[in-house]
Amino acid sequence: PHFIIYLPKSQKNICFNIDSEPGKILNLVSDPESGIVVNGQLTGAKKPQDGKLSTYFGKLGFYFQSEDMKIEVSVENITISHGSHTSILSWSDTARVMNSRVVVSVNKEKSVTLTLGKEVSFSILLHRVWKKHPVNVDFLGIYIPPSNKFSLKAHGLIGQFMHEPKIYISNERPGKDPKKPEASMDVKGHKLIVTRGLQKDYRTDIVLGTDVPCWFVHNSGKGFIDGCYKDYFVPELYSSLKWP
Amino acid sequence: SLSEEKSGERMEDVDQVTLYSYKVQSTITSRMANTIIQSKLVNNSPQPQDVVFDVQIPKGAFISNFSMTVDGTTFTSTIKEKTVGRALYAQARAKGKTAGLVRSRALDMENFRTEVNIRPGAKVQFELQYQEVKWRKLGSYEHRLHLQPGRLAKHLEVDVWIVEPQGMRFLHVPDTFEGHFDGVPVISKGPQKAHVSFRPTVAQQRKCPNCSETAVDGELVVMYDVHREEKVGELEVFNGYFVHFFAPENLDPIPKNILFVIDVSGSMWGIKMKQTVEAMKTILDDLRAEDQFSVVDFNHNVRTWRNDLVSATKTQIADAKKYIEKIQPSGGTNINEALLRAIFILNEANNLGLLDPSSVSLIILVSDGDPTVGELKLSKIQKNVKQNVQDNISLFSLGIGFDVDYDFLKRLSNDNRGIAQRIYGNQDTSSQLKKFYNQVSTPLLRNIQFSYPDTSVTDVTQNSFPNYFGGSEIVVAGKYDPAKLQQLRAVITATSANTELVLETLAQMDDLEDFLSKDKHADPNFTRKLWAYLTINQLLAERSLAPTATTKRKITKTILQMSLEHHIVTPLTAMVVESAAGDERMLADSPPQDVSCCSGALYYGSKVAPGSIPSWASPSPTPTALSLVAGPPLEATPPPHVIRVEND
């Protein structure tokens, strides 16, 4: 999966990607204070291309500790567990499930929106591919609007950026590929070489998406994320990340 | 030509009347079943013979047509208001120009019989047509055809076509002839259509190789269920009518507070009590740990196993079973006190906050007779119950045998969010009680309301229900103006366990057109017929609960109008069968008393304005709403093949 991190203060989009093995679970958000955990489990393409197997998010897990609620969104269905009760919605439903502070809205074959209280919300997009496609599989995208409801202790591949790091981009120059300018980026005490490129936001157009210009950090985001991406593997879909 | 031995099968000349053909054709289009039973006979004897047409149709089915051709004279039917029909019949009888049509009711079938006398060599053909709705029970629909040709038939053909736009999850023809016709029913099944054919040869019909009696005397049963993809159910729109089928799955059972109120008066002595005790032991074992329950047993006195609700732990269940085993039926019947005691226990628990807020409360009354002690007036009992019961309680009544005033039980239950069911006091009373309990044992949703916000939607049937039970199906129907709508929107609100659900769907106007036009067996009028069937049945029930004579008269008028318009025999209409010249008449009307309503339906709901959506179900976000999220968010997005930034 590819990540786009929007930094409102510096008005910059920074992107990176992570490729690992199918089945691995990456922690996206862990906030011990608000009790919010978001993890993504990787699913692989049907077969490698150019010798490399691409991976995507095939399943996302949300745990809202204060509500004792776990929500699993997979490319098949949406399972909502609250205490000892479980309800399963399918992507062919148009439905809303409300439980005290949590609302799960399913927009048929398109998206699921989770809102916790009025402050925090997550949007999950379903990307359906041609079932018989030799390589591609269905996958999910997750969108998390910035919110000040996360505590300073929030972490995870995305959660760590709830509190914006300072970045400084300089020395913009032509890259090895003339169409891809490069620049230097100072962040968290590191000096990184970043490449100018485009990413996609699929919320308004699920097929083509809209272009989002960003600075791409190589090596799976090393230097931009704390530690390296393997630090974010967690054993279960609802496990929280212990950091550091 | 009729006597030729074309198939080489030997026909008896002992029996002078030959059943040339016995054909039954059933078409089920989205639960709406239309059945035609046709038989052709010929009198081979040198003497006039009486010929009988005797068929059984399901209770609650509506007869829509009967015709008879005797020796070339054809009798056709018209539907009249009941008194008009009878007057015409009386006139004909005065002229000695009638033949009796007898309808009677036994068990859960209705007998439809006529007898005519035909001259030697004459032929007679009977044809009866009726329609009914298939109610989903315990996870499947059952279509039962009672086959009773009475003699070997040269051509015996039974065909059942099933057309279900949702697609069939399974279809099964159980063996109901004790293996005699193994392999004879032929099933051909596609994803959305199926055909069951049952065409035994004369040899196969024989009870034994040399017998002349037919073994075809019983029920052919076809069981099936459909696929369910969307939780919101299936909204089928066609020709100005819509039908909404709702049977959500993948929901956790809701805890229930259930009170069993059991009649242990003297009349229950013997097999009834034995079978009831046997059923109760199994039913108690099926209770879930999160359920609460108690038992009230009554004769002229009222007793309770416990004075309040108890959690269904293993020990409590074992104790209750022991209590029930010891019951010895005797004495009179005080239904009023028993019900009020049960209601008191539930109300008390509710008032003390002892009930799980997400639970449902049920009372199951089992009785085999009318009150003989205490309050005897049925309307007073009904009033007492209505005044005391809180609106979170549903009352289900099971009436054993024919001594009980079944209509009273029906009114009592319909008035309190439940239904009544007749149980036959015989050796399978226990399985009937268990089967009924299983239909209400798994509440999945509470307070289910169906809304159709478009203003051009009218005449919606009952659309608010206190409970939804797993394995069943709620059906709502209505009208819409095709000229005004391109899509029909439905919003269902309900509560499961401790979650509020809002389900939505949009049905396109031409969704079904293409599908129905492709299959000659599909009934293009199924939406209208199902709507009429539902509406008339619910009006019949509302009629019996009508608080004033004027209301009752108004409802009666509506039912009559619809029965005439839809050409069906209901308790308010009769079918007059006349020869073309009108000089000979027959009469078919529904059996006396026992106004049939909602037979087989598990739900008796209420009506709320179809356009209103509960306030808590604020409108759902639309895709544009999504883009209102402030600024591009932090996101993890899709794979590299759509990204121009090369990955590492």
JSON list of C-alpha atoms in Angstrom, two decimals, chain B residues 27-31 134 136 139-143 160-173 187-196 222-229 234 236 249 515 519 521-522:
[
{"chain": "B", "resi": 27, "resn": "THR", "atom": "CA", "xyz": [-46.55, -21.51, -10.45]},
{"chain": "B", "resi": 28, "resn": "ILE", "atom": "CA", "xyz": [-44.78, -19.68, -7.66]},
{"chain": "B", "resi": 29, "resn": "THR", "atom": "CA", "xyz": [-43.51, -16.23, -8.59]},
{"chain": "B", "resi": 30, "resn": "SER", "atom": "CA", "xyz": [-41.75, -14.57, -5.67]},
{"chain": "B", "resi": 31, "resn": "ARG", "atom": "CA", "xyz": [-43.73, -16.39, -2.99]},
{"chain": "B", "resi": 134, "resn": "LYS", "atom": "CA", "xyz": [-45.75, -18.77, 0.69]},
{"chain": "B", "resi": 136, "resn": "ARG", "atom": "CA", "xyz": [-41.09, -18.46, 5.14]},
{"chain": "B", "resi": 139, "resn": "GLY", "atom": "CA", "xyz": [-35.61, -20.96, 7.05]},
{"chain": "B", "resi": 140, "resn": "SER", "atom": "CA", "xyz": [-37.60, -22.24, 4.09]},
{"chain": "B", "resi": 141, "resn": "TYR", "atom": "CA", "xyz": [-40.79, -21.98, 2.09]},
{"chain": "B", "resi": 142, "resn": "GLU", "atom": "CA", "xyz": [-43.00, -25.02, 1.76]},
{"chain": "B", "resi": 143, "resn": "HIS", "atom": "CA", "xyz": [-45.36, -25.60, -1.13]},
{"chain": "B", "resi": 160, "resn": "VAL", "atom": "CA", "xyz": [-44.50, -26.96, -9.98]},
{"chain": "B", "resi": 161, "resn": "TRP", "atom": "CA", "xyz": [-42.65, -24.01, -11.46]},
{"chain": "B", "resi": 162, "resn": "ILE", "atom": "CA", "xyz": [-40.81, -21.72, -9.10]},
{"chain": "B", "resi": 163, "resn": "VAL", "atom": "CA", "xyz": [-39.51, -18.35, -10.27]},
{"chain": "B", "resi": 164, "resn": "GLU", "atom": "CA", "xyz": [-37.52, -16.37, -7.73]},
{"chain": "B", "resi": 165, "resn": "PRO", "atom": "CA", "xyz": [-35.62, -13.28, -8.94]},
{"chain": "B", "resi": 166, "resn": "GLN", "atom": "CA", "xyz": [-33.38, -13.49, -5.87]},
{"chain": "B", "resi": 167, "resn": "GLY", "atom": "CA", "xyz": [-32.21, -16.96, -6.91]},
{"chain": "B", "resi": 168, "resn": "MET", "atom": "CA", "xyz": [-32.77, -20.16, -5.02]},
{"chain": "B", "resi": 169, "resn": "ARG", "atom": "CA", "xyz": [-30.39, -21.16, -2.26]},
{"chain": "B", "resi": 170, "resn": "PHE", "atom": "CA", "xyz": [-31.72, -24.70, -2.19]},
{"chain": "B", "resi": 171, "resn": "LEU", "atom": "CA", "xyz": [-34.73, -26.71, -3.39]},
{"chain": "B", "resi": 172, "resn": "HIS", "atom": "CA", "xyz": [-35.76, -30.05, -1.97]},
{"chain": "B", "resi": 173, "resn": "VAL", "atom": "CA", "xyz": [-38.65, -32.49, -2.46]},
{"chain": "B", "resi": 187, "resn": "ILE", "atom": "CA", "xyz": [-36.25, -31.63, -10.35]},
{"chain": "B", "resi": 188, "resn": "SER", "atom": "CA", "xyz": [-34.63, -29.29, -12.84]},
{"chain": "B", "resi": 189, "resn": "LYS", "atom": "CA", "xyz": [-33.14, -26.22, -11.24]},
{"chain": "B", "resi": 190, "resn": "GLY", "atom": "CA", "xyz": [-31.46, -23.09, -12.55]},
{"chain": "B", "resi": 191, "resn": "PRO", "atom": "CA", "xyz": [-30.19, -20.22, -10.48]},
{"chain": "B", "resi": 192, "resn": "GLN", "atom": "CA", "xyz": [-33.54, -18.39, -10.42]},
{"chain": "B", "resi": 193, "resn": "LYS", "atom": "CA", "xyz": [-36.00, -20.92, -11.78]},
{"chain": "B", "resi": 194, "resn": "ALA", "atom": "CA", "xyz": [-36.89, -24.47, -10.93]},
{"chain": "B", "resi": 195, "resn": "HIS", "atom": "CA", "xyz": [-39.35, -27.06, -12.17]},
{"chain": "B", "resi": 196, "resn": "VAL", "atom": "CA", "xyz": [-40.54, -30.06, -10.23]},
{"chain": "B", "resi": 222, "resn": "VAL", "atom": "CA", "xyz": [-41.51, -28.71, -2.36]},
{"chain": "B", "resi": 223, "resn": "MET", "atom": "CA", "xyz": [-39.22, -26.87, 0.05]},
{"chain": "B", "resi": 224, "resn": "TYR", "atom": "CA", "xyz": [-36.89, -24.07, -0.98]},
{"chain": "B", "resi": 225, "resn": "ASP", "atom": "CA", "xyz": [-35.24, -20.89, 0.17]},
{"chain": "B", "resi": 226, "resn": "VAL", "atom": "CA", "xyz": [-33.79, -17.96, -1.74]},
{"chain": "B", "resi": 227, "resn": "HIS", "atom": "CA", "xyz": [-30.45, -16.17, -1.68]},
{"chain": "B", "resi": 228, "resn": "ARG", "atom": "CA", "xyz": [-30.30, -13.07, 0.44]},
{"chain": "B", "resi": 229, "resn": "GLU", "atom": "CA", "xyz": [-27.52, -10.65, -0.36]},
{"chain": "B", "resi": 234, "resn": "GLU", "atom": "CA", "xyz": [-35.55, -7.60, -1.74]},
{"chain": "B", "resi": 236, "resn": "GLU", "atom": "CA", "xyz": [-39.59, -6.08, -6.17]},
{"chain": "B", "resi": 249, "resn": "GLU", "atom": "CA", "xyz": [-29.29, -12.87, 8.42]},
{"chain": "B", "resi": 515, "resn": "PHE", "atom": "CA", "xyz": [-36.64, -11.10, -15.99]},
{"chain": "B", "resi": 519, "resn": "ASP", "atom": "CA", "xyz": [-40.19, -16.89, -18.47]},
{"chain": "B", "resi": 521, "resn": "HIS", "atom": "CA", "xyz": [-44.34, -19.42, -16.23]},
{"chain": "B", "resi": 522, "resn": "ALA", "atom": "CA", "xyz": [-43.60, -16.21, -14.35]}
]
